[in-house]
Each structure stands twice: as C-alpha cells, then as structure tokens.
Coordinates of C-alpha atoms and ligand atoms in Angstrom, one line a residue:
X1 CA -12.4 -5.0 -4.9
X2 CA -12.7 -5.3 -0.7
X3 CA -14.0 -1.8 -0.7
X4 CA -14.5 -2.4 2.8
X5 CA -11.6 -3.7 4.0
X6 CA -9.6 -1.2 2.0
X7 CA -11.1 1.9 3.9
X8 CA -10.7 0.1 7.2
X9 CA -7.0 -0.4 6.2
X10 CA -6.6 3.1 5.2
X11 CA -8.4 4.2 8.6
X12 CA -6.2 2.2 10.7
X13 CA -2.8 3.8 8.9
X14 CA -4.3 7.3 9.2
X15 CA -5.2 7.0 13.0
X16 CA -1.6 5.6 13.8
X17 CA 0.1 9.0 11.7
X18 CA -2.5 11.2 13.3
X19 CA -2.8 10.2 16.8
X20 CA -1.9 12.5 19.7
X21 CA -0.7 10.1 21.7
X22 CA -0.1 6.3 20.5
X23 CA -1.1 5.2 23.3
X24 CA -2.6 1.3 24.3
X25 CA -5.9 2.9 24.2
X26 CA -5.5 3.9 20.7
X27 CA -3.7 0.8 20.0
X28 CA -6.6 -0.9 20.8
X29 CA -9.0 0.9 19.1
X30 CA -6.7 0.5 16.0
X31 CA -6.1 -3.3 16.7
X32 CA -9.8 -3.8 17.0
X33 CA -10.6 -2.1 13.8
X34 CA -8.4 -3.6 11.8
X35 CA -9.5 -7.2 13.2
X36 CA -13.1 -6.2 12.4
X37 CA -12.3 -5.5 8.8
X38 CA -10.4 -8.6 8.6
X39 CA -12.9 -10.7 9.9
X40 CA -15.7 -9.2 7.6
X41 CA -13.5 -10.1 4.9
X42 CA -13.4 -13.5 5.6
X43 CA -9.6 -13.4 7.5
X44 CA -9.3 -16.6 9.9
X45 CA -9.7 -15.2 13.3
X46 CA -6.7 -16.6 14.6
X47 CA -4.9 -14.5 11.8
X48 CA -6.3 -11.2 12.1
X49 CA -5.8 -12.0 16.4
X50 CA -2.1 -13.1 15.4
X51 CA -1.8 -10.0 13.6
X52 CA -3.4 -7.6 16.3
X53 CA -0.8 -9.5 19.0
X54 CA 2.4 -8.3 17.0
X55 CA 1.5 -5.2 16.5
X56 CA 0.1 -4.3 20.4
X57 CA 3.5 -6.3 21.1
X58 CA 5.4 -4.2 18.8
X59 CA 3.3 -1.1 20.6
X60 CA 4.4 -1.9 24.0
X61 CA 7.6 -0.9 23.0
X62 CA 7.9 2.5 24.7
X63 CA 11.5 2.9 24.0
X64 CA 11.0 4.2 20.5
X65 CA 8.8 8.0 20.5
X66 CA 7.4 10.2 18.4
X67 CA 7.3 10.0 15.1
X68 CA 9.9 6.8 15.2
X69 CA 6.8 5.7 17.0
X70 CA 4.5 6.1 14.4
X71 CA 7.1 4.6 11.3
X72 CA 8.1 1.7 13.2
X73 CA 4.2 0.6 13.5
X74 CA 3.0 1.8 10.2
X75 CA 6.1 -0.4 8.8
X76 CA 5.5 -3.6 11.1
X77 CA 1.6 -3.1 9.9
X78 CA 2.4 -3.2 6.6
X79 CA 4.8 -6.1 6.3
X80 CA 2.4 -8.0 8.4
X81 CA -1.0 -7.7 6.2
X82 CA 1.6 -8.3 3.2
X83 CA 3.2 -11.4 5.1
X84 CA -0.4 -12.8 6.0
X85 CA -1.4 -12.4 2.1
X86 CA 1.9 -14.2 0.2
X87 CA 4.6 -12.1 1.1
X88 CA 6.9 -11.9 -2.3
X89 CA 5.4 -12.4 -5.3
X90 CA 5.8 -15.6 -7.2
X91 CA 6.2 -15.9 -10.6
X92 CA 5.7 -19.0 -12.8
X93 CA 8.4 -20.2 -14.9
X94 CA 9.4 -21.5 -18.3
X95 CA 11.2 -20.9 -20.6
X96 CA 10.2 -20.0 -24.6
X97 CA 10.5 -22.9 -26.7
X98 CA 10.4 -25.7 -24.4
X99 CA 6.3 -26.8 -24.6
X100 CA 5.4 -26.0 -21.4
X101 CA 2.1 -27.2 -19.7
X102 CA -0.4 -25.8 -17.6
X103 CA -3.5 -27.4 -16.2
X104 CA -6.3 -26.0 -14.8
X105 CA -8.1 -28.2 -12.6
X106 CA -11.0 -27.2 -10.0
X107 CA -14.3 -28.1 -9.0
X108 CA -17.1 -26.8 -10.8
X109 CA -18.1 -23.6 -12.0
X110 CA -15.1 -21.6 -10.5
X111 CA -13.5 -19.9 -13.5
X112 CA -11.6 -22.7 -14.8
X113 CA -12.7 -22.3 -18.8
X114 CA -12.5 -18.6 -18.7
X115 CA -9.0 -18.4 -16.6
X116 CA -7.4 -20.7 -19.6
X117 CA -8.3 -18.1 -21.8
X118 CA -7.1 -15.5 -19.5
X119 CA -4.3 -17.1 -18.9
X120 CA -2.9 -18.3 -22.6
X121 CA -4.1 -14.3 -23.7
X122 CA -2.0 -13.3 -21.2
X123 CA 1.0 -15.0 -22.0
X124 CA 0.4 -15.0 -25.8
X125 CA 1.0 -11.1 -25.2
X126 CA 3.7 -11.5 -23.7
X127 CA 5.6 -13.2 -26.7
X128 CA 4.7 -16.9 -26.2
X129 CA 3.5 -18.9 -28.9
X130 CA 0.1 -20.3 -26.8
X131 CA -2.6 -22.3 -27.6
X132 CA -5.9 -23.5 -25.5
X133 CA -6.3 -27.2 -25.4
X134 CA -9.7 -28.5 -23.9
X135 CA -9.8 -31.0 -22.2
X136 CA -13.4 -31.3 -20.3
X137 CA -15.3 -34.1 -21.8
X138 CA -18.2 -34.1 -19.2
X139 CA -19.7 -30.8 -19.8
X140 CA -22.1 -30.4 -22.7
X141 CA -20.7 -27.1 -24.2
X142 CA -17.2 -27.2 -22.3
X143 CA -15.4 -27.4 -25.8
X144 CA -17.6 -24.4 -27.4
X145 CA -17.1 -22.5 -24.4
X146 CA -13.5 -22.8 -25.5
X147 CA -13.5 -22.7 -28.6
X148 CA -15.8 -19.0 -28.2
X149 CA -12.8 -17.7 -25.8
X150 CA -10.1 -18.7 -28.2
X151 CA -11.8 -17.0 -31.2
X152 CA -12.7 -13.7 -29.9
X153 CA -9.4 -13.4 -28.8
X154 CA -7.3 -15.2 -31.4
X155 CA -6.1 -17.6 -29.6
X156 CA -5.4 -21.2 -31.0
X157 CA -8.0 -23.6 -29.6
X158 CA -7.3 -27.6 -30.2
X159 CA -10.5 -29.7 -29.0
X160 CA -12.1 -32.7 -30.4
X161 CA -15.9 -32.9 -29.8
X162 CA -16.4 -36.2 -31.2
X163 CA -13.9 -38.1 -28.5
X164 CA -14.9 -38.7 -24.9
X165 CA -11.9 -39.6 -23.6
X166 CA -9.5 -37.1 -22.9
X167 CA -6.2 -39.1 -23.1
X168 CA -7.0 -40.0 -26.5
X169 CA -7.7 -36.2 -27.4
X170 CA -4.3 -35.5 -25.9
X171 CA -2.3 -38.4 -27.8
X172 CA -4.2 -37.6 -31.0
X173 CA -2.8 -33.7 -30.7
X174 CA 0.2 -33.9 -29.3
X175 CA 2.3 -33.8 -32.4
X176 CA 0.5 -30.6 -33.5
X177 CA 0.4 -29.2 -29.9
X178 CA 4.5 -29.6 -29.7
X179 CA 4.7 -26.5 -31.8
X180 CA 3.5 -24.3 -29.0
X181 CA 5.5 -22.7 -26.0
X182 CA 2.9 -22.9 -23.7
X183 CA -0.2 -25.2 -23.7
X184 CA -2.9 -24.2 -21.1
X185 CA -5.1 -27.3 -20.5
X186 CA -8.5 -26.7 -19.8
X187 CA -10.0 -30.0 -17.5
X188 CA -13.5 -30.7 -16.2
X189 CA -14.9 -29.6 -12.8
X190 CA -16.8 -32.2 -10.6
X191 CA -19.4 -31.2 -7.8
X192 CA -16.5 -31.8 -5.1
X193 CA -13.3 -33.8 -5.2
X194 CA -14.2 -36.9 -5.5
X195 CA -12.8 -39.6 -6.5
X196 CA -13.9 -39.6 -10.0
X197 CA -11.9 -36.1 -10.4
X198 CA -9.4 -37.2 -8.4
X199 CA -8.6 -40.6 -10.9
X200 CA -9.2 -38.2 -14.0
X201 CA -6.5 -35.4 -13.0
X202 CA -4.4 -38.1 -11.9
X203 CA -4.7 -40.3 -15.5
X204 CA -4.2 -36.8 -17.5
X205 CA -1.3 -35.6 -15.3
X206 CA 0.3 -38.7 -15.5
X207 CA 0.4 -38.8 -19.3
X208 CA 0.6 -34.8 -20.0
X209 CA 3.1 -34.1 -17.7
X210 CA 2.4 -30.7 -17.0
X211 CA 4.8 -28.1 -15.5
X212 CA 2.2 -26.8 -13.3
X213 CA -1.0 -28.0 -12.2
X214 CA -3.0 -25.0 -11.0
X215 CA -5.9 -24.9 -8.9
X216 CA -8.6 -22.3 -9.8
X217 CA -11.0 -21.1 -6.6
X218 CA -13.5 -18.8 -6.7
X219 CA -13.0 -15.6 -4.2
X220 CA -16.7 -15.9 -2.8
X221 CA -15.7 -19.4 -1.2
X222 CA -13.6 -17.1 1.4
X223 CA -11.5 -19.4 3.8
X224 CA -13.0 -22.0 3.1
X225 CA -10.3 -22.1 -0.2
X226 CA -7.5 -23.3 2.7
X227 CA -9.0 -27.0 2.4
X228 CA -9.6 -26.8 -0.7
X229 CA -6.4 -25.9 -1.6
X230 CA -4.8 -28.5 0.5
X231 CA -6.9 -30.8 -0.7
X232 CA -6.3 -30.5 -4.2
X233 CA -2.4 -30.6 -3.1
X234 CA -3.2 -34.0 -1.0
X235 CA -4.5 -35.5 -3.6
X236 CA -3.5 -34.4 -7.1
X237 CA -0.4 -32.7 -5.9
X238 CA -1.3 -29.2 -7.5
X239 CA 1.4 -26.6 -7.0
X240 CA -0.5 -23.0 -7.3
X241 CA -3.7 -21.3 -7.2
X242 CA -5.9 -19.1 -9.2
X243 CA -8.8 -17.3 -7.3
X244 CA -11.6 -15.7 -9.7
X245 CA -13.8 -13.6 -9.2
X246 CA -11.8 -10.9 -6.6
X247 CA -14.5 -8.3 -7.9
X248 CA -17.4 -9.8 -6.9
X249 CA -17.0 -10.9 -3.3
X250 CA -16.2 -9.4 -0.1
X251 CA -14.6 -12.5 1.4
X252 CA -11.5 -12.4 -1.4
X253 CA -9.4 -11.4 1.6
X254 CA -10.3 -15.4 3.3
X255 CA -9.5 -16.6 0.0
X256 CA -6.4 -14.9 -0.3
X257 CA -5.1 -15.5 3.2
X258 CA -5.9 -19.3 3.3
X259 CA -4.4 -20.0 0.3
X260 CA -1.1 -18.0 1.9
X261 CA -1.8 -20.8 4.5
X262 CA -1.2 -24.0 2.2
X263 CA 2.1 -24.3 0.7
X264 CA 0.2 -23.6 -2.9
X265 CA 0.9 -20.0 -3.9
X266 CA -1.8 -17.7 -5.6
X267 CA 0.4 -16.7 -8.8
X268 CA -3.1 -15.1 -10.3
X269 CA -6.2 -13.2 -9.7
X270 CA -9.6 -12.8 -11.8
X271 CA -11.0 -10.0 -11.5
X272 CA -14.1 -9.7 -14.0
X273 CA -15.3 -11.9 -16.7
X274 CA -13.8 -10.0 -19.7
X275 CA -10.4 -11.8 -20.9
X276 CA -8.1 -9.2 -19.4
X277 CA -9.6 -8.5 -16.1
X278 CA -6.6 -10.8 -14.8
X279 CA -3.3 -9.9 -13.1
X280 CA -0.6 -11.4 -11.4
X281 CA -0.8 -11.6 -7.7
X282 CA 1.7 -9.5 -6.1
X283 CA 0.8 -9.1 -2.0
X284 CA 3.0 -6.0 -1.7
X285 CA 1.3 -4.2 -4.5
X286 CA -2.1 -5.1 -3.6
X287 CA -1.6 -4.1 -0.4
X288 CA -0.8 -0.5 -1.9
X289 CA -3.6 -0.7 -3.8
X290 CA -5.8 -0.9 -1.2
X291 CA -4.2 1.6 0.7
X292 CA -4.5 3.9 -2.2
X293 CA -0.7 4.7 -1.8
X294 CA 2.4 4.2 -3.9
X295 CA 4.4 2.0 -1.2
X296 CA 5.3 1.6 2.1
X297 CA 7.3 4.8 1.4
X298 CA 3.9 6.7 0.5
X299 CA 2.7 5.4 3.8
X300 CA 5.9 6.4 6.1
X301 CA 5.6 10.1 4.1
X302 CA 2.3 10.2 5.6
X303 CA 3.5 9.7 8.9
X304 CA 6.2 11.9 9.0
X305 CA 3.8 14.5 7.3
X306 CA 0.8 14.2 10.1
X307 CA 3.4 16.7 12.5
X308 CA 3.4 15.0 16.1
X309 CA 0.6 16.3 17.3
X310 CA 1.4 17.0 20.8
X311 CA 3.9 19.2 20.5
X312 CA 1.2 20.8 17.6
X313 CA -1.1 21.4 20.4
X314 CA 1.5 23.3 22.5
X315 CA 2.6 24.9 19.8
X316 CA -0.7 26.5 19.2
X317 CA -1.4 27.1 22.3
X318 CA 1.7 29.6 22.3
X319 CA 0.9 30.9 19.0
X320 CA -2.6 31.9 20.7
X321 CA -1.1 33.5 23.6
X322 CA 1.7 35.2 21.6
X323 CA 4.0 33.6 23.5
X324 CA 6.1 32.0 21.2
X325 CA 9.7 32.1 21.2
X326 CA 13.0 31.0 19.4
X327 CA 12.7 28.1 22.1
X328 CA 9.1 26.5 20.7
X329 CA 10.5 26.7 17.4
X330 CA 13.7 24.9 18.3
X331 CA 11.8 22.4 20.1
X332 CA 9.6 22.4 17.0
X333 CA 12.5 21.5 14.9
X334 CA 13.6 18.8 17.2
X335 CA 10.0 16.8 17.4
X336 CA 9.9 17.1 13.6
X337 CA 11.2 14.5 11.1
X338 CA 10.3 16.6 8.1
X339 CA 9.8 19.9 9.6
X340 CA 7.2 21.8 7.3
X341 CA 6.9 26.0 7.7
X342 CA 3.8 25.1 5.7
X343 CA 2.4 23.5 8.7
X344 CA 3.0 25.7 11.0
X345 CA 1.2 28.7 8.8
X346 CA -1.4 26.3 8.9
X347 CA -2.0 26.7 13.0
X348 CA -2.1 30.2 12.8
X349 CA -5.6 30.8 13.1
X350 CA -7.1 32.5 9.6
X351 CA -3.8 31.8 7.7
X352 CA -4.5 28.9 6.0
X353 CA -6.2 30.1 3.6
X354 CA -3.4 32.5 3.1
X355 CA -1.2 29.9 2.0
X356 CA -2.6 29.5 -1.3
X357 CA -1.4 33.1 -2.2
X358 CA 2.2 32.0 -1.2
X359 CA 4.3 30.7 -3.5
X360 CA 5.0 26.6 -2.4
X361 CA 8.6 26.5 -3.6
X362 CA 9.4 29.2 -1.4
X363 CA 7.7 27.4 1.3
X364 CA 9.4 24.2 -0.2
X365 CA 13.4 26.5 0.0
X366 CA 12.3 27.0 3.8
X367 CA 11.4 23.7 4.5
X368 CA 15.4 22.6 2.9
X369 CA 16.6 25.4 5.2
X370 CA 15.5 24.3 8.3
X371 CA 18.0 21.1 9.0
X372 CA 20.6 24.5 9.3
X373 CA 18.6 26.5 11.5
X374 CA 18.4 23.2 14.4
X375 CA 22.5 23.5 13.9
X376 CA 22.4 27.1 14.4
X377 CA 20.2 27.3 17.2
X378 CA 21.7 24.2 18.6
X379 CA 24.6 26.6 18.6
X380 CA 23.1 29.4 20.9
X381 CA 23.4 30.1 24.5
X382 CA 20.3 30.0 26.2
X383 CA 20.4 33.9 26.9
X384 CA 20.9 34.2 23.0
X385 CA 17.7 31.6 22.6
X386 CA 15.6 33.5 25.1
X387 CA 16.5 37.0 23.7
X388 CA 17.5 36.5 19.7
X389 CA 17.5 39.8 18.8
X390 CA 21.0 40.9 20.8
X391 CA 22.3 38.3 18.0
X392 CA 21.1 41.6 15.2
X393 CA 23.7 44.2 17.0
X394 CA 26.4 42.0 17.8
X395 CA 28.6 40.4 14.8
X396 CA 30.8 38.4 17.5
X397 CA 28.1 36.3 18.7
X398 CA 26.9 35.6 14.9
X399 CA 30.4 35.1 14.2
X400 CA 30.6 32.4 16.8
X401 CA 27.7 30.9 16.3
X402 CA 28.4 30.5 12.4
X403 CA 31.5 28.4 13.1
X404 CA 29.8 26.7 15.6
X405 CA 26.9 25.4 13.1
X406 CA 29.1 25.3 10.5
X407 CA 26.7 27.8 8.6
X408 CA 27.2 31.6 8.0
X409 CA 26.1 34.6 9.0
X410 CA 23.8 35.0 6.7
X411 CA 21.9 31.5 7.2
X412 CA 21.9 32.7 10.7
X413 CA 19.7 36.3 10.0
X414 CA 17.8 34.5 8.4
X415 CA 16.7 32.1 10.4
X416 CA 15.8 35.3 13.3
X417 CA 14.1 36.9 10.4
X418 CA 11.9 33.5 9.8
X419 CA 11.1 33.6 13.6
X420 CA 10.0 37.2 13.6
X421 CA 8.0 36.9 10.7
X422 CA 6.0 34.0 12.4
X423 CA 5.8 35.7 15.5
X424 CA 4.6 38.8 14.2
X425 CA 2.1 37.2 12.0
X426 CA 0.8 35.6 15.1
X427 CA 0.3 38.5 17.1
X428 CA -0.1 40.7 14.5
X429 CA -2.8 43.1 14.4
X430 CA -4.0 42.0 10.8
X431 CA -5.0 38.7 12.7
X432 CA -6.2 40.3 16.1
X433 CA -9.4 42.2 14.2
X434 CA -10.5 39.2 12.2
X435 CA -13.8 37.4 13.4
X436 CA -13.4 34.1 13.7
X437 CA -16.6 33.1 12.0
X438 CA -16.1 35.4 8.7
X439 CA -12.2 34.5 8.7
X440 CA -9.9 36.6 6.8
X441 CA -11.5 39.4 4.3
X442 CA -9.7 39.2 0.6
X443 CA -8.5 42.8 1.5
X444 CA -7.1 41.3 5.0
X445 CA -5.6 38.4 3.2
X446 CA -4.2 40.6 0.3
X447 CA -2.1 42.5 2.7
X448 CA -1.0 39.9 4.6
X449 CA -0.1 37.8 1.3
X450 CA 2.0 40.8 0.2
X451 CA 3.6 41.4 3.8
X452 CA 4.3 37.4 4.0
X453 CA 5.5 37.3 0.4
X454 CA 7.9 40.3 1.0
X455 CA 9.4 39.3 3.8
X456 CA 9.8 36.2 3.3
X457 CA 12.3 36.4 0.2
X458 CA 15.7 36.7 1.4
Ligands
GTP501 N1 -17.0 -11.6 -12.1 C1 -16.2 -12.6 -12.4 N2 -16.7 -13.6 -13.0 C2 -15.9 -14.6 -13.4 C3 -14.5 -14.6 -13.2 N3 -13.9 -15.7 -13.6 C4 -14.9 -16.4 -14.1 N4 -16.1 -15.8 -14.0 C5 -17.4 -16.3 -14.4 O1 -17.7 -17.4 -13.7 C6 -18.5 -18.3 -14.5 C7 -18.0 -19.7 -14.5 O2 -16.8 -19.6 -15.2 P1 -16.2 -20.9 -16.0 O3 -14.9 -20.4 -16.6 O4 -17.1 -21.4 -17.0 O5 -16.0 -21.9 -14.9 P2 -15.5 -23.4 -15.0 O6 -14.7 -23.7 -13.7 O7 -14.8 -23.7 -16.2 O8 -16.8 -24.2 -14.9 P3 -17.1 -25.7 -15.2 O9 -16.4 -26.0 -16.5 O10 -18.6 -25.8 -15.4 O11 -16.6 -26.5 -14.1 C8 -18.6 -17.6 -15.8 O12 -19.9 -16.9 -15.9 C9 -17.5 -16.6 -15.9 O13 -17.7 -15.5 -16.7 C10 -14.0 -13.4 -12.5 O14 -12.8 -13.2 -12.2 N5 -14.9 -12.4 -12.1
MG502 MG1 -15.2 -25.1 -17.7

C-alpha cells in the first residue's frame, strides 16, 4: 500500500536524523522530496506546497540546535502528514440494541456490495447482532452478489428479487429487520450522480432513516474523490466515506487527503477483495505504518540515536590523531541527548566489529552512567579536565569534586578509567598494525575483546 510514498517518507525522516548540518540546503532537498512523493501519490499540489512551507518555516528557526533541531522537525513533519490525512481518528457510533442503519451509496463499481459485507462482518465480530439488507434493484445480480457475501461468511442477508422497488423491499422487512443492531444497506450505483441516483438515495433515506449514510470511493480515483465527496454531501447529505481498494492504487494518498478536505471523514479503508481486508482508518497509525515505526516516539528515538554528526566528525578526527581528551568527551556528552558508548566504539576505526564480542548490557550500564559523568566533569577545573590523571593521586580533589556532582568517589574513577580505556583503545598499538583493508584478524579482535571486556567491568 503506497510503497512509494512510504520509502520517500521514510527517506525524508532519515535524512533530517542523519544530516550534518540541517541546513536550508538540506531542507530543501528534503522539502522537495517529500513534495515529489506526495505528488506521485496523487496529494493536491497546494497540500504537499502547504506542507513544504511549514516545515522550511518551522526550519528557519535557527534558535533551536542540534538534536532539538532535528526532534522539533521530525515532530512538526509528523503531525503535519497526519493533519493533511484526518488527524484523529473517527469512530462511528451506536449503540447495541438500538437498530442502527447504515447505507452505502456510491456510484458504480466502487466497492459498495463488497464493503456491506465487510462492513456488517466486521461489526458482527465485534458483538453486534448484523444483518445485510440489499437494496440495489438496477443491477442484474446485485441481490446474488449479496446474498454470495452473506453466506460465505454467515452473515444474515434479507433481499427480495421478485420486487423492483426498493421502498417496498424495505417496508415489507422492516418488522423482521427490527431484530438486528445494525442494518448495513446495500444501494445501487449509477454511472455518475445524477439525478436519478440522487432522487433514489433521497426516497430511501427519507423513509429508512439511517444513522449514517456512507459514501464508498475507490482509491484509484485519487483527488478526484474531494468532489465527489462533496458532492455526495451537496446532494444527499452523506456524512463519511469509505475508500476501497487502498492496495491497488498508488494515488490512495489523493484519495485520502481530499476526502480530509470535505467535512466527510474516511471512518474505513478496503484494502483487498477478501471480507477482512478492511480496517478502520486511523491517520496517526497509518502514518506509522508507512514509516515502518511504532510512533512518533519510534521516530524521535531515531533522531536522538543518529549522534549529531558534526561534533561525530570532530570527534573522529581526534580519535585518528590520538588527540582525544577528557575535554572531547565532555563536549561529547553535552551535544548528545542519549549519549551512547556504543557509538563512540563504533568510530574507532576496526572496532566495530568488536562490539559484537562485548556484552550490550554492559554497554547499556555505561550508557545509564553517563548523565553522572557530565555532573562530574561539569565539576572539574579546567587544569583537572586538561590533565585527569592528577585526580588518581590526589583524594582531596576527588573529594571535592564528589560533593560537587553530588556523586562519589567511586563514580568519579570510573568515569577516568572509561576515558583511558577509549583513549588507549584508540591509540593503542592492537589498532596501529591493522590494515585497513583486511580489518581486524580474529586473533587481533580476540585480544582486544578480552582487554575491552576486562577493563571495562568495574
Ligand atoms: N483490490 C480490491 N478490490 C476491491 C476492494 N473493494 C472492492 N473491490 C472489488 O471491486 C469490484 C467492485 O466491487 P463491488 O462491491 O461489486 O462494487 P459496487 O460499488 O457494489 O458495484 P455496483 O453495485 O456495480 O455499483 C469487485 O471486484 C470487488 O472485489 C478493495 O478494497 N480492494
Ligand atoms: Mg453493488
């Protein structure tokens, strides 16, 4: 379902949590895109512009940095595509017990007949005493079609193929049809809405009374579904919308979107032919869907995951040189939301593959640790930041420094044995002898594992 749009989606998301800069160059080249995508998928091109305009706007914003950077747009991105397809989801509602209607009216050959059955299947599941009641006249096999439905899936089917009218099939059932919580009323389709259609719902409606008259549009008819919709609400004063057929179209996202447009919701979607490829719309979840990703909380995870990758250039660039200090990996600390050790291993060049042989909740207990260690170094003078190891000979200074970070001692060699650890893995000569193009040997990586694995249990 909107393969397409759903890899440009995902695209877009991962090139705002992985850029280097999020700069209006990249904003643009996101923007663009994402308009692209949306356009392919049949998205008015006033939406997908109105939706490239708030978040460039949103972009400009060059008070918030960094990874706030990166949230706040991943965030406004994400409410927006919801927003442009429905926003909350929208339920129908009755109540058990009270012979509620629906009626499915559309033009022809959308999915009216097979979304009854999905439709009354569905709420028969879901404890509802439903039946089917057809109700197109005009079609030759309209009533068999229904009937068929209703028996393979044990659903009650009233019809009455000898009468032409459809009031009098209504009047003639409605004492037996009163037994029911929930009628769904199948209707005839007409080449367009015509008048003809339009006098039929309006007889039916009239007498049947339904609680909701429900519009069924096929996907593939893309944007194109906004007039119809509001035509259908003009005229025979429908109050939701079905779209069929999501799976086979790459224009569902026109057909969603326009719909959002009219003031008819889209409370369900088809999605194949058999009875229950049908679910309730829910903009927020299809959006996650699509993206592949639990929620917007998934999505801000990945942000905060993908480490700001300026500061994961510099940073390399000392680990290369062996120049790193206790000051790169408190300004580490600071550019990090979720600082991950894991990370950092994995810039250390022919250590990655190291990091299978380390044990991940240890890596996990350092990651917890390292909201302390910012405190504690936070704590240091600069001649203790420049120079940690005076802090190994000299208890007053860890002393201080404890109550300063409101830690203890111990947190605080701890932290000094972490930096070590990285820094000698960087420079170390285990890592100076490998060739770059054969990586690590197992014997290399053995060693190292051990070494890492040693010294890094405290
Ligand atoms: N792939 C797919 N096909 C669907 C879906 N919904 C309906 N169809 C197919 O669309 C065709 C038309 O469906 P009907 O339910 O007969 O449509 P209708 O609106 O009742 O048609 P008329 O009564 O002739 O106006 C059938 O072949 C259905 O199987 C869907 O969600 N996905
Ligand atoms: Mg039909």
């Amino acid at each position: 379902m909107l393969d397409k749009l759903s890899s440009a989606l995902k695209k877009g998301f991962d090139k705002i949590a992985g850029a280097i800069f999020l700069d209006k160059k990249v904003i643009d080249e996101i923007v663009k895109d994402l308009q692209r995508a949306l356009i392919q998928a049949d998205v008015n091109v006033h939406l997908a512009k109105e939706l490239g305009e708030k978040i460039r706007k949103e972009a400009e914003n060059e008070r918030i940095k960094g990874i706030e950077r990166k949230e706040h747009l991943t965030k406004i991105l994400h409410d927006e595509l919801i927003k442009i397809l429905g926003g909350e989801k929208k339920e129908l509602k009755f109540e058990k017990g009270k012979n509620n209607k629906i009626m499915l009216v559309g033009t022809y050959g959308h999915g009216k007949t097979t979304s009854s059955a999905k439709l009354a299947s569905y709420y028969a599941k879901r404890g509802f005493k439903t039946c089917l009641l057809g109700l197109d006249v005009h079609r030759l096999a309209a009533s068999e079609q229904l009937k068929q439905l209703g028996d393979k899936n044990k659903l009650a089917v009233f019809i009455d193929e000898a009468e032409k009218n459809p009031i009098k099939i209504y009047e003639k059932l409605k004492k037996e049809l009163e037994g029911y919580d929930l009628i769904i009323i199948d209707t005839a389709g007409r080449h367009s809405l015509d008048k003809e259609l339009i006098d039929e719902i309006k007889k039916l409606t009239g007498k049947i009374k339904p609680d909701y008259k429900l519009l069924i549009i096929s996907a593939d008819i893309g944007q194109a579904a906004k007039t119809q919709a509001e035509e259908f609400q003009k005229s025979v004063d429908i109050n939701g919308v079905i779209i069929t057929r999501m799976d086979s179209t790459a224009k569902a996202g026109g057909a969603l979107t326009a719909c959002n447009e009219t003031n008819a919701p889209v409370y369900f979607i088809g999605t194949g032919e058999k009875i229950n490829d049908f679910e309730t719309f829910n903009a927020k979840a299809f959006i996650s869907r699509m993206l592949g990703l639990g929620d917007l909380e998934g999505l801000l995870e990945k942000v905060q995951s993908a480490i700001d990758e300026k500061s994961q250039i510099k940073l390399k660039t000392r680990l290369d040189e062996g120049s790193f200090n206790l000051r790169d990996f408190q300004e580490q600390l600071k550019s990090m939301n979720n600082f991950s050790f894991s990370k950092i291993i994995d810039m250390i060049p022919g250590i990655g593959s190291l990091k299978e042989k380390v044990d991940d909740n240890m890596l996990n207990t350092q990651e917890h640790k390292v909201k302390k260690w910012q405190h504690i170094i936070d704590s240091m003078t600069e001649e203790e930041i420049d120079n940690p190891e005076i802090l190994e000979k000299q208890t007053s200074r860890l002393k201080r420094i404890a109550l300063g970070s409101g830690t203890t001692t111990t947190d605080i060699r701890q932290l000094i044995k972490q930096y070590k650890l990285l820094k000698e893995l960087a420079s170390g000569s285990e890592l100076t002898n490998i060739d770059p193009s054969q990586g690590l040997s197992q014997k290399q990586m053995m060693k190292l594992a051990r070494k890492f694995g040693k010294k890094m249990k405290f």
